[in-house]
Coordinates of C-alpha atoms and ligand atoms in Angstrom, one line a residue:
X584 CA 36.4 -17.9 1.9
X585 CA 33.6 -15.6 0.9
X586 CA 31.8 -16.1 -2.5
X587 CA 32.2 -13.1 -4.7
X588 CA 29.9 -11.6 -6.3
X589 CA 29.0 -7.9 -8.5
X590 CA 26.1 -6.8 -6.1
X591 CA 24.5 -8.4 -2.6
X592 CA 20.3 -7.4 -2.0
X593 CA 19.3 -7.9 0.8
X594 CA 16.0 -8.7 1.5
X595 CA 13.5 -10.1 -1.9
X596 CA 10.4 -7.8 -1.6
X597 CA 9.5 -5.4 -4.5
X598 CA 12.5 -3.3 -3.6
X599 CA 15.2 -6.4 -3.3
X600 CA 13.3 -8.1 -6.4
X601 CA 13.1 -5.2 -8.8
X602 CA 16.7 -4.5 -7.8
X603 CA 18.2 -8.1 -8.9
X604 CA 16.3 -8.3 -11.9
X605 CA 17.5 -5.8 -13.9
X606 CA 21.1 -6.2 -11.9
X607 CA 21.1 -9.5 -13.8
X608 CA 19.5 -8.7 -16.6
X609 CA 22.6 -6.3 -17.0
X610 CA 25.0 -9.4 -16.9
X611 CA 26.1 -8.9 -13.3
X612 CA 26.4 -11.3 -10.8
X613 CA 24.0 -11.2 -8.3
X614 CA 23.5 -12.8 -4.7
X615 CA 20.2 -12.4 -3.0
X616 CA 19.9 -12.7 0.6
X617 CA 16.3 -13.2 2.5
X618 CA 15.9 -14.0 6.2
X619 CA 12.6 -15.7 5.3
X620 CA 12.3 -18.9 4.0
X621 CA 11.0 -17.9 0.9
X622 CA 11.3 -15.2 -1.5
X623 CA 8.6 -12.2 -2.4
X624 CA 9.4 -9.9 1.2
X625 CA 6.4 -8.9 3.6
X626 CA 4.6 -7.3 0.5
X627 CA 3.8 -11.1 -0.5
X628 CA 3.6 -12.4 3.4
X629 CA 2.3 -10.0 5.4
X630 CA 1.4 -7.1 3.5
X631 CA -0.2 -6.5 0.1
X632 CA -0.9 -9.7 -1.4
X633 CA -2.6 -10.7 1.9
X634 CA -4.7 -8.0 3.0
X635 CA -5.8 -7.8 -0.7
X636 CA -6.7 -11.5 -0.9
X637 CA -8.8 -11.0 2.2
X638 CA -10.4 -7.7 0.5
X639 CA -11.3 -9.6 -2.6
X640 CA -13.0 -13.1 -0.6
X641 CA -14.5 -10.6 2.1
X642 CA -16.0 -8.2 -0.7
X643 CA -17.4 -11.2 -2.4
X644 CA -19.3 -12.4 0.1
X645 CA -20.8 -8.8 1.4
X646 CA -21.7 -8.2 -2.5
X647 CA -23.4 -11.9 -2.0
X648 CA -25.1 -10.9 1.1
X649 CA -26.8 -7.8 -0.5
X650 CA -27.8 -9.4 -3.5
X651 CA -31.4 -10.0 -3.6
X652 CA -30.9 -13.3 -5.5
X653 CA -29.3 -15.2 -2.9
X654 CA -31.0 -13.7 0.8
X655 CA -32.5 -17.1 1.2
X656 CA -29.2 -18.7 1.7
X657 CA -27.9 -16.2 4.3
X658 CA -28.2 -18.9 7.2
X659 CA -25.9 -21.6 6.3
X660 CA -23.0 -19.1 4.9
X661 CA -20.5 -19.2 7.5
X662 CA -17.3 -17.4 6.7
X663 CA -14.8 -17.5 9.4
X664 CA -11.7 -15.3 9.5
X665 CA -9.6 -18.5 9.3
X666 CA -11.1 -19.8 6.0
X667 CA -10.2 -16.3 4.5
X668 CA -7.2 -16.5 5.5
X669 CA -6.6 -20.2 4.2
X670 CA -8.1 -18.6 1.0
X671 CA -5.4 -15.8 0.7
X672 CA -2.5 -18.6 1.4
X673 CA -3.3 -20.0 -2.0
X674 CA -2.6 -16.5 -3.9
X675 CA 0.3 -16.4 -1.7
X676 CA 1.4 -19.5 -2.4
X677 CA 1.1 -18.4 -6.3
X678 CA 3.1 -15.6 -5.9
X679 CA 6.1 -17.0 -4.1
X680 CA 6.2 -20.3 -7.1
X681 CA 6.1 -17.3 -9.8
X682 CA 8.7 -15.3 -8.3
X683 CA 11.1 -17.4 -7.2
X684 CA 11.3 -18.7 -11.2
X685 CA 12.2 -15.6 -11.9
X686 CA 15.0 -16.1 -9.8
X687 CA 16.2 -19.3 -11.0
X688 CA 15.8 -18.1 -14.6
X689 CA 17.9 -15.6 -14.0
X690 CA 20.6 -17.5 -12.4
X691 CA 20.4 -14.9 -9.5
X692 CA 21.7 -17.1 -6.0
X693 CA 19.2 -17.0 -3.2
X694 CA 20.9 -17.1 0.7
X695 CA 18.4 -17.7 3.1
X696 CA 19.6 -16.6 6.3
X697 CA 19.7 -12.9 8.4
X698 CA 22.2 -10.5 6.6
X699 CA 24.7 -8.7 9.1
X700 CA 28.0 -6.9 7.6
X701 CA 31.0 -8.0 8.4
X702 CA 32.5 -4.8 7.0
X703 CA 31.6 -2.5 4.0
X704 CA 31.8 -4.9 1.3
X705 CA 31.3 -8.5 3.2
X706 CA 27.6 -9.4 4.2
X707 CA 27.6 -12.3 6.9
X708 CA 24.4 -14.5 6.3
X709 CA 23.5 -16.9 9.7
X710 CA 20.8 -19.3 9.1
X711 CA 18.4 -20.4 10.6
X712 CA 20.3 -23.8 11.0
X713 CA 23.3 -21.3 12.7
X714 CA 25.6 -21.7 9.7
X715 CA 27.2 -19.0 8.6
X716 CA 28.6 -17.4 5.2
X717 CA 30.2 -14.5 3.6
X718 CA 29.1 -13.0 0.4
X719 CA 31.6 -10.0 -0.6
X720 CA 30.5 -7.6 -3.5
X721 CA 31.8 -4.5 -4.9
X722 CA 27.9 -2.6 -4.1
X723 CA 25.2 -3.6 -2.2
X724 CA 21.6 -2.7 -2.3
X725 CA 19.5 -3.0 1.0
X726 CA 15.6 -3.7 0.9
X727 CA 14.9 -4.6 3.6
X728 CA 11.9 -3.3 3.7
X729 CA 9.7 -2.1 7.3
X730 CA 7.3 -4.0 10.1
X731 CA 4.8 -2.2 12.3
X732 CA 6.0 0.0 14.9
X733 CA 5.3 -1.3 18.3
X734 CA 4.8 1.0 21.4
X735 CA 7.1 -0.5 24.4
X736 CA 3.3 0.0 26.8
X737 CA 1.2 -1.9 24.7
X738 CA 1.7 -5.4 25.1
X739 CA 1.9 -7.3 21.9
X740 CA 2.4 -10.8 22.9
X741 CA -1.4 -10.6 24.0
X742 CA -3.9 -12.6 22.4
X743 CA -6.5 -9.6 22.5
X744 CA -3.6 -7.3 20.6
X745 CA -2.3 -7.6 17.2
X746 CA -0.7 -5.1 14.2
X747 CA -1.1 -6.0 10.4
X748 CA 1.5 -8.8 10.6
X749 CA -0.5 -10.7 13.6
X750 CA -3.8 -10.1 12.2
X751 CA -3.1 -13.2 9.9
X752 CA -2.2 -15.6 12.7
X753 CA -5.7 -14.5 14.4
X754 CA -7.3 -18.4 14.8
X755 CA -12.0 -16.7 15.1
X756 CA -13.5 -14.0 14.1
X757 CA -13.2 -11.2 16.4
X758 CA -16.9 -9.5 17.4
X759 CA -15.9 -5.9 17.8
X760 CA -12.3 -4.3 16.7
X761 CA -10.8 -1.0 17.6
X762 CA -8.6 -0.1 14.9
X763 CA -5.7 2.7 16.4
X764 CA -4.2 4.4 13.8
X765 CA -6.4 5.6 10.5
X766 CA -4.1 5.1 8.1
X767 CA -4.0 3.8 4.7
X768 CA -3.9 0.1 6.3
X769 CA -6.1 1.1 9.3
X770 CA -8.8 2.1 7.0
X771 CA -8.5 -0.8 4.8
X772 CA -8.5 -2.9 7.1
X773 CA -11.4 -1.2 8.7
X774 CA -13.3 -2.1 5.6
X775 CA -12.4 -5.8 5.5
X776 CA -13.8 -6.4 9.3
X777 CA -17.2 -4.0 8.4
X778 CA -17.5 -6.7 5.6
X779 CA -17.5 -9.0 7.4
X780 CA -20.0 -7.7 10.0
X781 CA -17.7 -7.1 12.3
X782 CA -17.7 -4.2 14.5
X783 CA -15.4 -1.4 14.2
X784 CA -13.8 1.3 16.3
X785 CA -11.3 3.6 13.9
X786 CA -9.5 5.4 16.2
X787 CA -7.9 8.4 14.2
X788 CA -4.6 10.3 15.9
X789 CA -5.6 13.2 13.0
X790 CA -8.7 15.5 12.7
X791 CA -9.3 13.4 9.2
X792 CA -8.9 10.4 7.1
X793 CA -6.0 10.2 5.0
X794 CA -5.2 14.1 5.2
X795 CA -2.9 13.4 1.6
X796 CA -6.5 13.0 -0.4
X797 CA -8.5 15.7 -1.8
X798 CA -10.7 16.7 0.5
X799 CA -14.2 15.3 -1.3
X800 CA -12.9 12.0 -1.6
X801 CA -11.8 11.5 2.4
X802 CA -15.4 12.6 2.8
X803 CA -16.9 10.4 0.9
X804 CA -15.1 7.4 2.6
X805 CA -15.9 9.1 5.9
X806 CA -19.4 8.4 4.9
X807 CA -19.5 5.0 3.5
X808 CA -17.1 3.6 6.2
X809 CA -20.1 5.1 8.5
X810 CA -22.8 3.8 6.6
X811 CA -20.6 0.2 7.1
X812 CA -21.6 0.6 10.9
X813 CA -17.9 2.1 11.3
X814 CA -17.9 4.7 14.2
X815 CA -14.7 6.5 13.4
X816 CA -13.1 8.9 16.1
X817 CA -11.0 12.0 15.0
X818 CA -8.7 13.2 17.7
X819 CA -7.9 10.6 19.8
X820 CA -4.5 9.6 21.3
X821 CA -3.8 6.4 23.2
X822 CA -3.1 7.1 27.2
X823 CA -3.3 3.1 27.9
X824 CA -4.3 -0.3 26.9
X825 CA -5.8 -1.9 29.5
X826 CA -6.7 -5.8 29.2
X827 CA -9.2 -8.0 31.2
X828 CA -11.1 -11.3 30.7
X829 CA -13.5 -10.0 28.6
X830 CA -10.7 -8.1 26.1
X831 CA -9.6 -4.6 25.6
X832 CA -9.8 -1.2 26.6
X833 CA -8.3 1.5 24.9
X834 CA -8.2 4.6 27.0
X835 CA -7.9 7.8 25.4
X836 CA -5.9 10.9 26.5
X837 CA -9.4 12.7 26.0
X838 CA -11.0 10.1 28.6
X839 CA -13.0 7.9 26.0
X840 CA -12.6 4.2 27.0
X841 CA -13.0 2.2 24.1
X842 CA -13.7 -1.4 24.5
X843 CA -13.7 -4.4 22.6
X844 CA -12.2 -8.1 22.1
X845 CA -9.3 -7.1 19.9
X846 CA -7.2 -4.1 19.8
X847 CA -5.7 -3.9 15.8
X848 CA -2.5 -1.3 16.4
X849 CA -1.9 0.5 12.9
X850 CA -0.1 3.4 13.8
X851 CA 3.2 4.2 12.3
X852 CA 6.4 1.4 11.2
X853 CA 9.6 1.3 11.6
X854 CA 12.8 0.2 9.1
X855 CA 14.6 -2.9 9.6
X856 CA 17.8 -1.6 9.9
X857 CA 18.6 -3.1 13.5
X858 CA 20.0 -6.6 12.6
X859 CA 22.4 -5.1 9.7
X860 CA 25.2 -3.5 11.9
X861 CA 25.1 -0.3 10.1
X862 CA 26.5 1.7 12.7
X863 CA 29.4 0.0 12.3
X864 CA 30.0 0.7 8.9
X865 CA 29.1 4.3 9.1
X866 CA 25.4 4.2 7.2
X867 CA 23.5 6.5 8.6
X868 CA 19.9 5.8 10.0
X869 CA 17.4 8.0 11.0
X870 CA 14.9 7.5 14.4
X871 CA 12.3 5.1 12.5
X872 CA 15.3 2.9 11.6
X873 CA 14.7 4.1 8.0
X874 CA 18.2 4.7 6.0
X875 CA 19.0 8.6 4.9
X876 CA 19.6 8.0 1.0
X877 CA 20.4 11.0 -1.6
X878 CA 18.4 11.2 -4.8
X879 CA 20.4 8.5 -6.4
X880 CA 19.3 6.0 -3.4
X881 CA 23.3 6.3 -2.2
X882 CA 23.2 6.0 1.5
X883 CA 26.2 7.4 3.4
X884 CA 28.4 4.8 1.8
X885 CA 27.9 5.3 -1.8
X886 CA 28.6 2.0 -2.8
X887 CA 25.5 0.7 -0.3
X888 CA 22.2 2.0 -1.9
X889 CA 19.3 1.2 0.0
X890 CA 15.4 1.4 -1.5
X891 CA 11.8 0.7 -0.4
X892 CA 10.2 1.6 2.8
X893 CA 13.4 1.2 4.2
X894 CA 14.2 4.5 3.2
X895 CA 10.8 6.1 4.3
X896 CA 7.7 7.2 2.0
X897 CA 6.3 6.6 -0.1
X898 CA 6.3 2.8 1.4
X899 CA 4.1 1.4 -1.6
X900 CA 5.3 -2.3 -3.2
X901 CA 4.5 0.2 -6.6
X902 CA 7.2 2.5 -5.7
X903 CA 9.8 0.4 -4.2
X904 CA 10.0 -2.1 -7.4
X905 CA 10.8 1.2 -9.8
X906 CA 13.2 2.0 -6.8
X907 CA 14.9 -1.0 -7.1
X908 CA 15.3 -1.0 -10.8
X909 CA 16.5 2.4 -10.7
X910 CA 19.3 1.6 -9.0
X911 CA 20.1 -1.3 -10.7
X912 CA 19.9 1.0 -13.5
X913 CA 22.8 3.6 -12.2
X914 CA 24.2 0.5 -10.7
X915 CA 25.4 -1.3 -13.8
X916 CA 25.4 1.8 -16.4
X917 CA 26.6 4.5 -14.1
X918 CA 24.0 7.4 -15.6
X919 CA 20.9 6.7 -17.0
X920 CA 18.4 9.0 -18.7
X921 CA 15.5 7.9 -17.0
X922 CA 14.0 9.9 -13.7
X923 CA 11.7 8.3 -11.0
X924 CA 8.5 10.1 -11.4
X925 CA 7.8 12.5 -9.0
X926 CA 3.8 11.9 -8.3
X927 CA 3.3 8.1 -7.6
X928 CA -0.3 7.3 -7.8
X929 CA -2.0 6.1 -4.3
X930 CA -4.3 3.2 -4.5
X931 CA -5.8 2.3 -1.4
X932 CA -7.9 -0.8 -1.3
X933 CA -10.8 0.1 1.2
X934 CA -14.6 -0.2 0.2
X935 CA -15.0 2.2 -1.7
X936 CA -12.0 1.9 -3.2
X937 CA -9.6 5.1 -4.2
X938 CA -7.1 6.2 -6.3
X939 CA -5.6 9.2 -6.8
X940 CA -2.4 11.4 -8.7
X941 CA -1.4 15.0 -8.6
X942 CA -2.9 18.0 -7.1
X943 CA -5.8 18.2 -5.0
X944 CA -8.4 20.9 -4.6
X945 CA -6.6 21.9 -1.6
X946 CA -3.1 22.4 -3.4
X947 CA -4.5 24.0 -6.4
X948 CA -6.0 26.8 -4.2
X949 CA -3.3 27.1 -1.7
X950 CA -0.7 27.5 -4.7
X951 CA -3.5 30.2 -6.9
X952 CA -4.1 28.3 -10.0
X953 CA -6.5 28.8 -11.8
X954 CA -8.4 25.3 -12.1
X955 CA -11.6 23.8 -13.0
X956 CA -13.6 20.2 -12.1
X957 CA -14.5 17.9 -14.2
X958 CA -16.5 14.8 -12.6
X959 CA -18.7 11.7 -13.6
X960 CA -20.9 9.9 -10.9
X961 CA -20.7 6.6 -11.4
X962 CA -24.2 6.2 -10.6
X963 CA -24.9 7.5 -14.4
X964 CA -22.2 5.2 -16.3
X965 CA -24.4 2.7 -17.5
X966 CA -21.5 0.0 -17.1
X967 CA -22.1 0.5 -13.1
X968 CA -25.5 0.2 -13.2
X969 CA -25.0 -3.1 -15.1
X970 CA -22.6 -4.1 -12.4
X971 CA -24.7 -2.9 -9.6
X972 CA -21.7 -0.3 -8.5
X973 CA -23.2 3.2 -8.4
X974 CA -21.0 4.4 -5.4
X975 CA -18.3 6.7 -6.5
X976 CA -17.3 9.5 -8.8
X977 CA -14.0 10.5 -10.8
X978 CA -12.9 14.2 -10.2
X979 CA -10.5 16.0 -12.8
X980 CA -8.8 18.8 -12.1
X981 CA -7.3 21.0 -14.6
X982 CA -5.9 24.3 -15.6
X983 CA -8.7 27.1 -17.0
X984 CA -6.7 28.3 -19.7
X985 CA -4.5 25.6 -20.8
X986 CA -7.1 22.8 -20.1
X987 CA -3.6 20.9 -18.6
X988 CA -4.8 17.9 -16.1
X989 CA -3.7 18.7 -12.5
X990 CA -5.2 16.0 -10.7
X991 CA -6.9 13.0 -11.0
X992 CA -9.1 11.9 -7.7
X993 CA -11.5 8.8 -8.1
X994 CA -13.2 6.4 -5.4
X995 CA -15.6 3.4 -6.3
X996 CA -15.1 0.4 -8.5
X997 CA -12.2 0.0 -10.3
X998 CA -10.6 3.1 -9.2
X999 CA -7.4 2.0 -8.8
X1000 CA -7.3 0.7 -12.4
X1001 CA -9.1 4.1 -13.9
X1002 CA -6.7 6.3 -12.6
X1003 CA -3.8 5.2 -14.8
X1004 CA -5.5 6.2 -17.9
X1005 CA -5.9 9.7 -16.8
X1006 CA -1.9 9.7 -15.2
X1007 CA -1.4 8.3 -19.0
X1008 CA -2.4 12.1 -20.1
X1009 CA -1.2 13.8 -17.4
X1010 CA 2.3 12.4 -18.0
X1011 CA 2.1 13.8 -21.5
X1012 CA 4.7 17.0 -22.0
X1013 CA 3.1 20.4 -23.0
X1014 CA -0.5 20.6 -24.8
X1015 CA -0.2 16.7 -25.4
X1016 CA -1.3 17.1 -21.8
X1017 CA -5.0 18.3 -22.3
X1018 CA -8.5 17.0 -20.9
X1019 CA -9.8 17.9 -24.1
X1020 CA -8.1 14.2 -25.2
X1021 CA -11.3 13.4 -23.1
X1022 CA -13.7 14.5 -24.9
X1023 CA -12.5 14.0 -28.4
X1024 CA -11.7 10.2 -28.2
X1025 CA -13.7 7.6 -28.2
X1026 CA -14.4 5.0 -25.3
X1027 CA -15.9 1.4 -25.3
X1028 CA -19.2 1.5 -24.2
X1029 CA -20.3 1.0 -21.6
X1030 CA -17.4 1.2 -19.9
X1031 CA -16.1 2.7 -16.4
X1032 CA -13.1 4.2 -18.6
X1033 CA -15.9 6.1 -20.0
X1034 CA -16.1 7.9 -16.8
X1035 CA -13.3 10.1 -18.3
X1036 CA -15.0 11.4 -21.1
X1037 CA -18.6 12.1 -18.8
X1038 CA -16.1 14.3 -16.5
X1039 CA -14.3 16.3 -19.2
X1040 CA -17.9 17.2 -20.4
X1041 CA -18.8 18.7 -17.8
X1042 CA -15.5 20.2 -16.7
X1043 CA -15.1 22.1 -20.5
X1044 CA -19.0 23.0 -20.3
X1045 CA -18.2 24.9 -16.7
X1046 CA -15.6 26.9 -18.9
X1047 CA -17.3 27.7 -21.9
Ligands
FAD1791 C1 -1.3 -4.4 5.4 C2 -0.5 -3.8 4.3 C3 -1.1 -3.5 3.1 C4 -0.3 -2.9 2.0 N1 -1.0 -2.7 0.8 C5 -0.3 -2.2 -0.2 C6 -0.9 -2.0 -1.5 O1 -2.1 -2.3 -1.6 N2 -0.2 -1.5 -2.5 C7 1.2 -1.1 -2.3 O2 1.8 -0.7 -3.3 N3 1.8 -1.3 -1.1 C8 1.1 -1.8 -0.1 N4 1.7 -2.0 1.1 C9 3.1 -1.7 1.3 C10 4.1 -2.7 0.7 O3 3.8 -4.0 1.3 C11 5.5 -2.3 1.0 O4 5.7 -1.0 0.5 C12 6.5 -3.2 0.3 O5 6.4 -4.5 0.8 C13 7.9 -2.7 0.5 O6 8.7 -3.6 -0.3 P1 10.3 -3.7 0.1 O7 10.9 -4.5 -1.0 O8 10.8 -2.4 0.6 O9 10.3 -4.6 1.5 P2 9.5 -5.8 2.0 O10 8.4 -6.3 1.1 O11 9.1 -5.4 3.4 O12 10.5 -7.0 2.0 C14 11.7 -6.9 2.8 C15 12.4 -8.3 3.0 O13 13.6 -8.1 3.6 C16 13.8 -9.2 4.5 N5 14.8 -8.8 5.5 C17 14.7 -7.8 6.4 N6 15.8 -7.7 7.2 C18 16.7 -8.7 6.7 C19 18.0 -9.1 7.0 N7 18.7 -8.5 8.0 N8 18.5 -10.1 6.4 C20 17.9 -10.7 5.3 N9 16.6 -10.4 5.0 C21 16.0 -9.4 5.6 C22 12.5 -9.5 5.0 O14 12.4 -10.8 5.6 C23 11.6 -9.2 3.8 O15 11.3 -10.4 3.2 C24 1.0 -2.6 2.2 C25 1.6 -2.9 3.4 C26 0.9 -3.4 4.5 C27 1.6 -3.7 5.8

C-alpha cells in the first residue's frame, strides 16, 4: 500500500525546502523525499554553504597574512586544505540540525532513499538499505536540483581531476591549479586557492569574465584576480587532458599546454533528471537534463511542477527557495497575487566580492536610454579605511530625466549585502523609485551603506 499524501518534493535543497514549507504551512500533507542521508540538498553539501565556509576561513587567514601586526608569526601558520575543510563541516553540520527542525516542526515526513515514479502520481523511493516504498500524491514538486557536468574524455575518477563536488574530498593542498571553466564558481574558486597561495591557471572558454556583469566591474576582478598571481586565459577550449606522474596537462585547441598537479573542471552542469523515469510519464526534459516548465513552474504534466536549477537559470539557492514557495503558493491556493521578480540579484563570493541587479552600462546603451553614473570608491568611505578594505566601488545607474535607478553594480566588501538596499529603491513603483532618496536620507556614519549617498552625489552633480 502506498502512503498518501497532498504533495511529494523530491529532493530538500532550497528548491525542495522552500517548496514543503509553505506546502505545510498551508495545512497540506507533505512527504519529502532525499537520496542523501540528510536534508539541506547540494546547496548545504556541496555547493554554497561549503565553498563559502572555505571563502570565509581562507579570507581570514590571507587578511592575517597581510596584516602588519602579525608578519612575525607567518612561519608556524600552516593551513592545510583539509583543516579548511574540517572547518566548513562544522557550518555544515549547523545547517543540516537547523533545517531538519524545521522539518520536524512542521510535521513534514522525510524518505530517505532515490525517488523513481512508478506512474504520474506514485513516487517509488529505494533506499539505500534496498527497501522500497510508495508515496502517492495528488501534485508533486521536483527539486532535484543539478551536479557538474562531466565530459565523457576527461577522466574523473583521477586523483589529479576533480569538479566543485570532489574538490571537498581533496586529502593536501594542491601547488598549482588550472581551473577550466571561468564561471561564477570557477572564479570563486579561483580566489579561494590564490588565498591560499596556491597557483592558479583560469582557463576561460569566453573572451571575458562573467560576460552577465557590467563591463567595469569584470575588469576590475580581471585585475585583482591578476594582482592575486592569477594568470587568466581568455579563449581557450579544451582539446585533451593528458595525465602523467607528475599531474596534468590541459591541452588547448589553440596549442597552449597547461600544466599542473590538479585539473579543477567548472564548466557547465547538468539536471538530475536521469534516475526519475520521466520519459515514462511524459515530462519533458531538455539536453542538460533540465525539465521545460511554463511560467507557473508546470512541467509537461501540470500536476508535476518542477523548480531550482533543475529547471535551468538562474541556478542560485536565492532563486530556487522563492521558486519553491511560489509554487507552493499556486499549489495550495490555486492563484496568488504575488509575481517572482524578474531581476534576481547576483552575488558572487570571489575576492573582491560582487553583487549586482538590473541594467548594465552595456544594456542601457544598447537599448538608448538616456542614463547617468553615480559611484563611491570605497577607498574614501571612511568605514573602509577603518576596516582596511579600500578595494571596490558602487556604480548607480539611473535614468537623466526621471533620476529612476536602472542598475546597481558594486564589488569590494560587503557588496553582496549593499546591493539590497539599492534593489530596496529600485523595487519601488513610479517616482518612489528615485536616486534622489540617496541623497536626502540620512546614513549611519561611517558606514559602507553610506556608499549610496557618496554615489548619488556625484551621479546628480554630473546632471545639474
Ligand atoms: C560551488 C558552488 C557554489 C555556489 N554558490 C552559491 C551562492 O553563493 N549563492 C547561491 O545563491 N547559489 C550558489 N550556488 C548554487 C546553489 O547551490 C544551487 O542553486 C542550489 O543548491 C539549488 O537548489 P535546489 O533546491 O534546486 O537543489 P540542490 O541544492 O541541488 O538539492 C537537490 C537535492 O535533491 C536530491 N536528489 C536528486 N535526485 C534525487 C532523486 N532521484 N531522489 C531523491 N533525491 C534526489 C539531491 O540529493 C539533493 O539533496 C552554488 C553552487 C555551487 C556548485
Amino acid at each position: 500500500m502506498a502512503s498518501a499524501y497532498d504533495v511529494v518534493v523530491i529532493g530538500s535543497g532550497p528548491g525542495g525546502e522552500g517548496a514543503a514549507m509553505k506546502l505545510s504551512k498551508q495545512g497540506l500533507s507533505v512527504a519529502v523525499v532525499e537520496m542523501q542521508n540528510q536534508v539541506g540538498g547540494n546547496c548545504t553539501h556541496k555547493g554554497t554553504i561549503p565553498s563559502k565556509a572555505l571563502r570565509h576561513a581562507i579570507q581570514l587567514l590571507a587578511d592575517y597574512r597581510h596584516h602588519p601586526l602579525f608578519e612575525h608569526t607567518l612561519s608556524v601558520m600552516d593551513v592545510t586544505w583539509p583543516m579548511l575543510l574540517r572547518n566548513s563541516e562544522q557550518v555544515i553540520a549547523q545547517q543540516v540540525s537547523m533545517r531538519h527542525r524545521f522539518y520536524t516542526r512542521n510535521r513534514v515526513d522525510i524518505f530517505h532513499g532515490q525517488a523513481r515514479f512508478a506512474d504520474a502520481n506514485t513516487v517509488e523511493v529505494t533506499a539505500s538499505t534496498g527497501d522500497v516504498q510508495q508515496i502517492s500524491a495528488d501534485k508533486v514538486v521536483i527539486a532535484t536540483g543539478s551536479r557538474p557536468y562531466r565530459p565523457p574524455n576527461v577522466e574523473f575518477s583521477s586523483p589529479h581531476v576533480v569538479d566543485s563536488d570532489t574538490v571537498l574530498e581533496l586529502d593536501h593542498t594542491p601547488r598549482r591549479v588550472t581551473i577550466y571553466g571561468a564561471g561564477v564558481i570557477g572564479c570563486e574558486y579561483a580566489s579561494i586557492f590564490a588565498n591560499l597561495d596556491v597557483k592558479v591557471n583560469l582557463v576561460n572558454t569566453r573572451d571575458r569574465l562573467l560576460s552577465f556583469l557590467d563591463d567595469e566591474i569584470t575588469d576590475a576582478l580581471s585585475y585583482h584576480l591578476r594582482d592575486q598571481g592569477v594568470v587568466i586565459m581568455h579563449n581557450e577550449s579544451m582539446q585533451e587532458v593528458v595525465e602523467d606522474d607528475k599531474g596534468v596537462v590541459l591541452r588547448c585547441r589553440s596549442g597552449k599546454e597547461i600544466r599542473s598537479d590538479l585539473l579543477f573542471w567548472a564548466n557547465g552542469r547538468s539536471g538530475n533528471t536521469e534516475l526519475l523515469g520521466l520519459d515514462e510519464i511524459g515530462v519533458a526534459v531538455n539536453q542538460r537534463g533540465q525539465i521545460e516548465v511554463n511560467e507557473r513552474f508546470q512541467s509537461s504534466q501540470e500536476h508535476i511542477y518542477a523548480v531550482g536549477d533543475v529547471v535551468g537559470p538562474p541556478a542560485l539557492a536565492s532563486a530556487s527557495y522563492d521558486q519553491g514557495r511560489f509554487v507552493a503558493h499556486l499549489i495550495g491556493q490555486g492563484e496568488v497575487d504575488w509575481k517572482l521578480i524578474d531581476e534576481v540579484p547576483a552575488g558572487i563570493y570571489t575576492s573582491p566580492e560582487i553583487s549586482s541587479i538590473g541594467r548594465t552600462e552595456r544594456e542601457l546603451t544598447d537599448q538608448n536610454v538616456p542614463y547617468e553614473v553615480g559611484r563611491a570608491e570605497f577607498k574614501n568611505l571612511a568605514r573602509a579605511q577603518i576596516g582596511g578594505r579600500s578595494v571596490g566601488m558602487l556604480k548607480l545607474l539611473f535614468h537623466r530625466e526621471s533620476l529612476q535607478l536602472l542598475g546597481i553594480h558594486c564589488f569590494g566588501e560587503q557588496a553582496s549585502e549593499i546591493v539590497h538596499i539599492g534593489q530596496a529603491i529600485m523595487a519601488q513603483q513610479g517616482e518612489a523609485n528615485t536616486i534622489s532618496y540617496f541623497a536626502e536620507t540620512t546614513f549611519n556614519y561611517p558606514t559602507m551603506a553610506e556608499a549610496y549617498r557618496v554615489a548619488a552625489l556625484y551621479g546628480l552633480n554630473r546632471i545639474s
